[in-house]
Amino acid sequence: MPKVTIYDMTGKSVGELDLSEAVFGIEPNKVVMHAAVVNYLANQRQGTQSTLTRTEVRGGGRKPWRQKGTGHARQGSIRAPQWRHGGVALGPKPRDYKYSLNKKVKRLAMKSAFSSKVQENNLVVVDSISLESYRTKTVVEMLKALGVEKKALIVLPEVNKMVAKSAANIPGVKTTLVNTLNVYDILNYDKFIVVKDAVAKLEEVYA
């Protein structure tokens, strides 16, 4: 059973926590995690790009010259793709890139991501994160005390606007909730900082 140290906001050790073997102690499946990341990025695409075909470009209704006898190649419209200002042939049109993964695959990908963070010693459990006012400096000091030097993902058990807004303008730091976690964010950030109550919720959902 994986075991991690619990820290307070000053970086002081305040105890240990036994993590669920089924959630934080499995062998990470890289293939499934890759599939989950590709799915997430595909679902973020807007798919609103659109080019004009020769039927949508203004003009070109008249044949530019007669079919034979001019010495030119035959042309039917000055808005054909080979003409300057002509329509685009086979260009992109609005489409939906979204697709879904099997529920079991999603769960396995999440648990693999959690376990990979534990194996890499990049999971940091914090007893609680509480601020008395909107203050970015407090969050910066907390991250420094926890030894966070690169990008960090802070997972909160419930909505805390004071913490979220205080961390919002720190480069490379993102706050999220247990119910909005995704594999891409877990793998994209170097340190995975989770509040103790959030760990219990994660184990409840994924165990």
XYZ file of N, CA and C in Angstrom:
621
model
N 0.850 -1.207 0.000
C 0.000 0.000 0.000
C 0.878 1.247 0.000
N 0.710 2.126 -0.987
C 1.529 3.349 -1.028
C 1.279 4.228 0.190
N 2.343 4.852 0.661
C 2.238 5.740 1.820
C 2.922 7.066 1.486
N 2.243 8.175 1.797
C 2.815 9.492 1.530
C 2.780 10.343 2.788
N 3.631 11.341 2.813
C 3.690 12.270 3.941
C 2.689 13.396 3.728
N 2.029 13.788 4.807
C 1.094 14.914 4.746
C 1.815 16.165 5.244
N 1.703 17.244 4.473
C 2.351 18.496 4.842
C 1.306 19.566 5.135
N 1.736 20.578 5.899
C 0.874 21.750 6.058
C 1.353 22.826 5.079
N 0.758 23.999 5.140
C 1.081 25.049 4.176
C 2.483 25.613 4.346
N 3.115 25.335 5.484
C 4.476 25.822 5.717
C 5.529 24.794 5.306
N 5.066 23.640 4.777
C 5.988 22.600 4.352
C 6.398 21.656 5.467
N 5.768 21.790 6.631
C 6.096 20.940 7.773
C 5.302 19.643 7.708
N 5.960 18.523 8.017
C 5.295 17.224 8.016
C 4.351 17.118 9.219
N 3.094 16.732 8.947
C 2.115 16.623 10.032
C 1.530 15.215 10.131
N 2.102 14.259 9.420
C 1.610 12.887 9.500
C 1.827 12.128 8.205
N 1.269 10.915 8.169
C 1.365 10.085 6.975
C -0.019 9.613 6.562
N -0.139 9.265 5.308
C -1.433 8.830 4.775
C -1.239 7.583 3.927
N -2.041 6.554 4.225
C -2.027 5.332 3.425
C -2.967 5.508 2.239
N -2.433 5.356 1.042
C -3.228 5.515 -0.170
C -3.807 4.175 -0.612
N -4.910 4.243 -1.289
C -5.556 3.035 -1.802
C -4.692 2.390 -2.878
N -4.448 1.101 -2.713
C -3.655 0.355 -3.695
C -4.340 0.325 -5.053
N -5.670 0.276 -5.036
C -6.437 0.156 -6.279
C -6.452 1.445 -7.080
N -6.178 2.575 -6.427
C -6.228 3.870 -7.111
C -4.833 4.434 -7.349
N -3.971 4.352 -6.354
C -2.651 4.987 -6.435
C -1.494 3.989 -6.533
N -1.807 2.692 -6.593
C -0.728 1.705 -6.566
C -0.730 0.718 -7.711
N -1.412 1.012 -8.815
C -1.444 0.082 -9.937
C -0.262 0.342 -10.873
N -0.033 -0.581 -11.800
C 0.999 -0.389 -12.800
C 0.443 0.521 -13.895
N 1.020 1.721 -14.098
C 0.472 2.658 -15.078
C 0.424 2.067 -16.487
N -0.700 2.245 -17.140
C -0.877 1.772 -18.515
C -0.680 2.957 -19.458
N 0.487 3.026 -20.104
C 0.828 4.172 -20.947
C -0.059 4.277 -22.178
N -0.448 3.142 -22.728
C -1.294 3.144 -23.925
C -2.653 3.781 -23.623
N -3.226 3.415 -22.500
C -4.532 3.949 -22.109
C -4.430 5.434 -21.777
N -3.347 5.832 -21.096
C -3.171 7.250 -20.770
C -3.031 8.079 -22.042
N -2.301 7.554 -23.017
C -2.148 8.256 -24.303
C -3.496 8.411 -24.990
N -4.297 7.350 -24.959
C -5.621 7.406 -25.583
C -6.496 8.457 -24.916
N -6.391 8.566 -23.582
C -7.185 9.548 -22.847
C -6.749 10.974 -23.160
N -5.446 11.188 -23.305
C -4.934 12.526 -23.626
C -5.356 12.940 -25.032
N -5.246 12.028 -26.003
C -5.657 12.321 -27.376
C -7.152 12.637 -27.424
N -7.936 11.875 -26.653
C -9.384 12.110 -26.593
C -9.697 13.483 -26.008
N -8.994 13.852 -24.939
C -9.221 15.157 -24.300
C -8.905 16.296 -25.260
N -7.762 16.209 -25.941
C -7.356 17.270 -26.862
C -8.303 17.357 -28.058
N -8.776 16.216 -28.535
C -9.724 16.217 -29.650
C -11.031 16.882 -29.248
N -11.470 16.617 -28.022
C -12.728 17.189 -27.543
C -12.630 18.689 -27.282
N -11.405 19.214 -27.172
C -11.228 20.647 -26.966
C -11.285 21.429 -28.281
N -11.158 20.731 -29.394
C -11.135 21.413 -30.694
C -12.508 21.988 -31.012
N -12.520 23.231 -31.495
C -13.787 23.888 -31.803
C -14.365 23.424 -33.135
N -13.505 23.160 -34.089
C -13.983 22.686 -35.381
C -14.797 23.711 -36.142
N -14.502 25.002 -35.952
C -15.282 26.062 -36.609
C -14.595 26.616 -37.853
N -13.440 26.058 -38.238
C -12.742 26.571 -39.413
C -13.569 26.296 -40.665
N -13.582 27.248 -41.590
C -14.386 27.091 -42.796
C -13.774 27.879 -43.948
N -13.600 27.227 -45.084
C -13.103 27.900 -46.285
C -14.239 27.998 -47.303
N -14.097 28.939 -48.240
C -15.124 29.139 -49.261
C -14.819 28.287 -50.496
N -15.799 27.526 -50.943
C -15.643 26.763 -52.169
C -15.948 27.664 -53.361
N -15.801 27.152 -54.573
C -16.030 27.974 -55.766
C -17.492 28.401 -55.885
N -18.404 27.680 -55.242
C -19.820 28.071 -55.289
C -20.130 29.186 -54.302
N -19.235 29.401 -53.324
C -19.490 30.392 -52.279
C -18.732 31.699 -52.487
N -17.754 31.703 -53.394
C -16.984 32.923 -53.651
C -17.783 33.838 -54.577
N -17.784 35.139 -54.276
C -18.551 36.099 -55.075
C -17.962 36.220 -56.486
N -18.820 36.244 -57.482
C -18.391 36.434 -58.869
C -18.214 35.119 -59.602
N -17.691 35.227 -60.828
C -17.386 34.021 -61.592
C -18.562 33.411 -62.319
N -19.641 34.153 -62.446
C -20.824 33.586 -63.082
C -20.703 33.480 -64.599
N -19.852 34.289 -65.212
C -19.722 34.304 -66.673
C -18.466 33.558 -67.105
N -18.577 32.831 -68.197
C -17.401 32.148 -68.747
C -16.415 33.213 -69.230
N -15.131 33.156 -68.770
C -14.192 34.254 -69.063
C -13.878 34.432 -70.551
N -13.825 33.391 -71.339
C -13.650 33.488 -72.797
C -14.248 32.243 -73.442
N -14.374 32.326 -74.762
C -15.035 31.225 -75.459
C -14.202 29.948 -75.358
N -14.845 28.837 -75.575
C -14.226 27.533 -75.354
C -13.024 27.294 -76.272
N -13.145 27.657 -77.564
C -12.094 27.314 -78.525
C -11.574 28.544 -79.277
N -10.388 28.420 -79.791
C -9.873 29.417 -80.708
C -9.098 30.563 -80.094
N -8.916 30.610 -78.790
C -8.222 31.741 -78.162
C -6.742 31.448 -77.920
N -6.377 30.176 -77.904
C -4.998 29.824 -77.549
C -4.830 29.601 -76.056
N -5.828 30.028 -75.282
C -5.812 29.786 -73.826
C -6.383 28.418 -73.499
N -6.074 27.950 -72.307
C -6.737 26.736 -71.835
C -8.211 27.058 -71.585
N -9.059 26.065 -71.755
C -10.486 26.294 -71.562
C -10.780 26.588 -70.088
N -11.621 27.562 -69.831
C -11.981 27.969 -68.469
C -13.491 28.185 -68.397
N -14.073 27.800 -67.280
C -15.509 27.988 -67.121
C -15.857 29.083 -66.131
N -14.887 29.452 -65.246
C -15.179 30.455 -64.221
C -13.876 31.033 -63.694
N -13.882 32.322 -63.389
C -12.678 32.939 -62.803
C -12.612 32.688 -61.295
N -13.560 31.924 -60.766
C -13.541 31.583 -59.344
C -13.217 30.099 -59.123
N -12.703 29.448 -60.163
C -12.237 28.069 -60.010
C -10.979 28.052 -59.130
N -10.649 26.944 -58.466
C -9.534 26.903 -57.507
C -8.186 27.344 -58.058
N -7.946 27.151 -59.362
C -6.627 27.510 -59.892
C -6.474 28.999 -60.145
N -7.547 29.763 -60.032
C -7.497 31.209 -60.242
C -7.209 31.938 -58.933
N -6.523 33.090 -59.061
C -6.342 33.980 -57.915
C -7.712 34.482 -57.487
N -7.948 34.490 -56.174
C -9.238 34.846 -55.582
C -10.304 33.787 -55.848
N -9.881 32.627 -56.332
C -10.847 31.551 -56.577
C -11.199 30.817 -55.290
N -12.146 29.902 -55.394
C -12.549 29.111 -54.234
C -11.479 28.098 -53.854
N -11.597 27.554 -52.665
C -10.638 26.565 -52.168
C -11.165 25.163 -52.455
N -10.303 24.331 -53.027
C -10.692 22.952 -53.306
C -10.382 22.064 -52.105
N -11.359 21.313 -51.656
C -11.181 20.338 -50.574
C -10.684 20.988 -49.278
N -11.099 22.227 -49.017
C -10.690 22.917 -47.786
C -11.505 22.460 -46.588
N -11.088 22.860 -45.395
C -11.814 22.449 -44.186
C -13.182 23.124 -44.063
N -14.115 22.366 -43.529
C -15.457 22.858 -43.250
C -15.785 22.563 -41.786
N -16.750 23.285 -41.192
C -17.084 23.020 -39.786
C -17.399 21.546 -39.538
N -16.812 21.019 -38.483
C -17.054 19.618 -38.133
C -16.842 19.431 -36.637
N -17.356 18.358 -36.115
C -17.242 18.043 -34.694
C -16.184 16.963 -34.515
N -15.138 17.280 -33.757
C -14.054 16.334 -33.547
C -14.270 15.432 -32.327
N -15.343 15.644 -31.604
C -15.546 14.939 -30.333
C -15.849 13.461 -30.544
N -15.300 12.667 -29.630
C -15.657 11.247 -29.565
C -15.491 10.800 -28.111
N -16.060 9.694 -27.755
C -16.048 9.259 -26.358
C -15.242 7.981 -26.187
N -14.706 7.821 -24.991
C -13.983 6.613 -24.633
C -14.859 5.727 -23.755
N -14.550 4.465 -23.749
C -15.232 3.525 -22.864
C -15.008 3.941 -21.399
N -16.026 3.786 -20.561
C -15.924 4.188 -19.149
C -14.790 3.465 -18.427
N -14.617 2.194 -18.719
C -13.551 1.434 -18.061
C -12.172 1.959 -18.476
N -12.066 2.368 -19.730
C -10.803 2.928 -20.216
C -10.509 4.250 -19.510
N -11.542 5.085 -19.350
C -11.367 6.364 -18.657
C -10.892 6.152 -17.223
N -11.536 5.219 -16.526
C -11.169 4.965 -15.125
C -9.739 4.448 -15.022
N -9.383 3.519 -15.922
C -8.030 2.963 -15.897
C -6.996 4.044 -16.197
N -7.329 4.949 -17.115
C -6.407 6.034 -17.458
C -6.195 6.962 -16.260
N -7.263 7.295 -15.553
C -7.146 8.164 -14.373
C -6.301 7.493 -13.288
N -6.586 6.235 -13.010
C -5.832 5.526 -11.977
C -4.367 5.346 -12.378
N -4.133 5.165 -13.662
C -2.748 5.056 -14.141
C -2.014 6.382 -13.953
N -2.714 7.489 -14.215
C -2.107 8.806 -14.036
C -1.796 9.069 -12.555
N -2.731 8.710 -11.672
C -2.497 8.875 -10.230
C -1.274 8.060 -9.802
N -1.241 6.802 -10.231
C -0.159 5.906 -9.819
C 1.190 6.361 -10.351
N 1.198 6.927 -11.569
C 2.464 7.403 -12.133
C 3.022 8.558 -11.311
N 2.152 9.419 -10.806
C 2.606 10.534 -9.968
C 3.183 10.031 -8.652
N 2.582 8.980 -8.091
C 3.100 8.405 -6.845
C 4.467 7.775 -7.087
N 4.598 7.025 -8.186
C 5.866 6.351 -8.486
C 6.990 7.345 -8.741
N 6.640 8.503 -9.311
C 7.647 9.519 -9.623
C 7.893 10.472 -8.451
N 7.226 10.224 -7.315
C 7.328 11.086 -6.126
C 6.896 12.524 -6.418
N 5.910 12.666 -7.280
C 5.395 13.992 -7.612
C 4.012 14.244 -7.031
N 3.547 13.353 -6.175
C 2.283 13.560 -5.473
C 2.570 14.196 -4.119
N 1.966 15.354 -3.870
C 2.137 16.059 -2.593
C 0.767 16.205 -1.945
N 0.628 15.668 -0.742
C -0.644 15.764 -0.014
C -0.526 16.869 1.032
N -1.473 17.796 0.991
C -1.490 18.924 1.925
C -2.668 18.750 2.867
N -2.436 19.002 4.139
C -3.483 18.839 5.149
C -4.708 19.680 4.813
N -4.490 20.958 4.516
C -5.570 21.853 4.097
C -4.956 23.118 3.512
N -5.719 23.777 2.663
C -5.287 25.054 2.093
C -6.365 26.085 2.402
N -6.033 27.018 3.266
C -7.013 28.034 3.652
C -6.343 29.402 3.671
N -7.026 30.371 3.127
C -6.517 31.743 3.080
C -7.514 32.678 3.753
N -6.984 33.695 4.421
C -7.852 34.667 5.088
C -8.262 35.794 4.143
N -7.506 35.956 3.057
C -7.821 36.994 2.079
C -7.237 36.587 0.730
N -7.612 37.319 -0.316
C -7.059 37.059 -1.643
C -5.603 37.514 -1.645
N -4.691 36.560 -1.637
C -3.282 36.919 -1.534
C -2.422 35.897 -2.287
N -1.904 36.304 -3.424
C -1.078 35.428 -4.246
C 0.219 35.055 -3.534
N 0.750 35.995 -2.772
C 2.030 35.768 -2.090
C 1.950 34.559 -1.155
N 0.812 34.370 -0.516
C 0.652 33.237 0.406
C 0.751 31.915 -0.336
N 0.128 31.835 -1.504
C 0.180 30.606 -2.300
C 1.596 30.365 -2.815
N 2.263 31.444 -3.242
C 3.650 31.326 -3.714
C 4.545 30.784 -2.609
N 4.375 31.310 -1.404
C 5.176 30.853 -0.255
C 4.888 29.397 0.067
N 3.619 28.986 -0.054
C 3.255 27.594 0.208
C 3.933 26.665 -0.800
N 3.890 27.037 -2.080
C 4.508 26.215 -3.109
C 6.018 26.110 -2.906
N 6.611 27.225 -2.500
C 8.053 27.224 -2.248
C 8.398 26.319 -1.077
N 7.560 26.350 -0.043
C 7.784 25.520 1.143
C 7.626 24.035 0.818
N 6.765 23.736 -0.166
C 6.530 22.338 -0.551
C 7.552 21.854 -1.577
N 8.468 22.733 -1.955
C 9.514 22.347 -2.892
C 9.068 22.296 -4.338
N 8.032 23.054 -4.668
C 7.519 23.077 -6.044
C 8.281 24.134 -6.838
N 9.017 23.693 -7.849
C 9.819 24.603 -8.652
C 9.302 24.732 -10.082
N 8.484 23.769 -10.514
C 7.970 23.785 -11.883
C 6.452 23.920 -11.858
N 5.807 23.413 -12.892
C 4.352 23.534 -12.992
C 3.661 22.671 -11.931
N 2.557 23.186 -11.400
C 1.858 22.473 -10.336
C 0.353 22.524 -10.544
N -0.298 21.390 -10.265
C -1.756 21.290 -10.320
C -2.261 21.112 -8.897
N -3.084 22.060 -8.426
C -3.624 22.013 -7.071
C -5.059 21.494 -7.133
N -5.324 20.392 -6.444
C -6.649 19.772 -6.466
C -7.367 20.055 -5.150
N -8.513 20.722 -5.244
C -9.301 21.082 -4.069
C -10.516 20.165 -3.954
N -10.961 19.873 -2.720
C -12.136 18.998 -2.549
C -13.447 19.700 -2.898
N -13.474 21.009 -2.782
C -14.678 21.782 -3.086
C -14.286 23.183 -3.556
N -15.250 23.926 -4.058
C -14.980 25.260 -4.595
C -14.436 26.182 -3.500
N -13.305 26.807 -3.787
C -12.702 27.777 -2.873
C -12.192 28.931 -3.721
N -13.044 29.941 -3.906
C -12.711 31.057 -4.795
C -11.473 31.809 -4.336
N -11.257 31.875 -3.024
C -10.119 32.625 -2.503
C -8.792 31.973 -2.930
N -8.750 30.632 -2.827
C -7.540 29.912 -3.232
C -7.384 29.956 -4.750
N -8.483 29.744 -5.469
C -8.435 29.707 -6.939
C -7.969 31.029 -7.522
N -8.514 32.143 -7.011
C -8.136 33.453 -7.534
C -6.733 33.857 -7.094
N -6.325 33.433 -5.909
C -4.988 33.773 -5.427
C -3.905 33.058 -6.239
N -4.247 31.879 -6.784
C -3.268 31.111 -7.560
C -3.401 31.340 -9.058
N -4.430 32.086 -9.461
C -4.755 32.209 -10.886
C -3.666 32.896 -11.706
N -2.982 33.865 -11.120
C -1.988 34.611 -11.906
C -0.551 34.158 -11.637
N -0.393 32.957 -11.072
C 0.947 32.401 -10.885
C 1.263 31.552 -12.116
N 2.314 31.887 -12.863
C 2.647 31.121 -14.074
C 2.866 29.637 -13.769
N 2.228 28.769 -14.547
C 2.434 27.336 -14.398
C 1.678 26.689 -13.262
N 0.732 27.407 -12.656
C -0.052 26.851 -11.553
C -1.535 26.875 -11.922
N -2.210 25.766 -11.687
C -3.631 25.669 -11.983
C -4.351 25.003 -10.817
N -5.544 25.493 -10.484
C -6.365 24.859 -9.461
C -7.542 24.172 -10.133
N -7.938 23.045 -9.587
C -9.072 22.307 -10.131
C -9.776 21.557 -9.011
N -10.916 20.970 -9.329
C -11.700 20.223 -8.359
C -11.632 18.732 -8.669
N -12.003 17.933 -7.688
C -11.964 16.477 -7.857
C -12.818 16.042 -9.041
N -14.006 16.651 -9.185
C -14.943 16.217 -10.232
C -14.621 16.781 -11.616
N -13.587 17.616 -11.731
C -13.212 18.152 -13.048
C -11.801 17.725 -13.459
N -11.229 16.797 -12.715
C -9.886 16.312 -13.036
C -9.881 15.570 -14.364
N -8.773 15.650 -15.079
C -8.619 14.869 -16.297
C -7.168 14.418 -16.430
N -6.963 13.379 -17.222
C -5.645 12.773 -17.370
C -4.643 13.764 -17.950
N -5.077 14.582 -18.906
C -4.174 15.535 -19.545
C -3.552 16.478 -18.517
N -4.377 17.068 -17.647
C -3.856 18.008 -16.652
C -2.930 17.312 -15.658
N -3.291 16.096 -15.240
C -2.463 15.375 -14.271
C -1.062 15.148 -14.826
N -0.992 14.742 -16.103
C 0.300 14.444 -16.712
C 1.034 15.707 -17.164
N 0.287 16.756 -17.478
C 0.883 17.978 -18.008
C 1.612 18.777 -16.937
N 1.175 18.663 -15.693
C 1.803 19.417 -14.599
C 2.788 18.516 -13.850
N 3.915 19.110 -13.467
C 4.977 18.325 -12.834
C 4.584 17.844 -11.440
N 4.066 18.731 -10.618
C 3.672 18.371 -9.257
C 2.151 18.271 -9.149
N 1.707 17.237 -8.489
C 0.280 16.961 -8.290
C -0.021 17.185 -6.809
N -0.498 18.393 -6.479
C -0.742 18.771 -5.083
C -2.226 18.548 -4.754
N -2.488 17.660 -3.817
C -3.867 17.288 -3.494
C -4.140 17.547 -2.018
N -5.258 18.207 -1.732
C -5.678 18.406 -0.349
C -6.140 17.055 0.216
N -5.876 16.814 1.484
C -6.170 15.518 2.114
C -7.620 15.082 1.898
N -8.569 16.003 2.047
C -9.985 15.649 1.849
C -10.263 15.265 0.392
N -9.512 15.837 -0.536
C -9.686 15.510 -1.951
C -9.192 14.097 -2.240
N -8.151 13.662 -1.536
C -7.650 12.304 -1.712
C -8.743 11.303 -1.344
N -9.448 11.563 -0.232
C -10.529 10.669 0.198
C -11.625 10.593 -0.859
N -11.945 11.727 -1.468
C -12.971 11.742 -2.518
C -12.522 10.975 -3.764
N -11.245 11.118 -4.115
C -10.718 10.394 -5.272
C -10.783 8.884 -5.040
N -10.424 8.453 -3.842
C -10.476 7.029 -3.527
C -11.917 6.524 -3.506
N -12.823 7.377 -3.068
C -14.235 6.994 -3.028
C -14.786 6.785 -4.444
N -14.351 7.641 -5.362
C -14.864 7.575 -6.740
C -14.209 6.462 -7.550
N -12.875 6.311 -7.420
C -12.151 5.411 -8.306
C -11.770 4.060 -7.707
N -11.941 3.881 -6.409
C -11.564 2.596 -5.789
C -12.481 1.475 -6.255
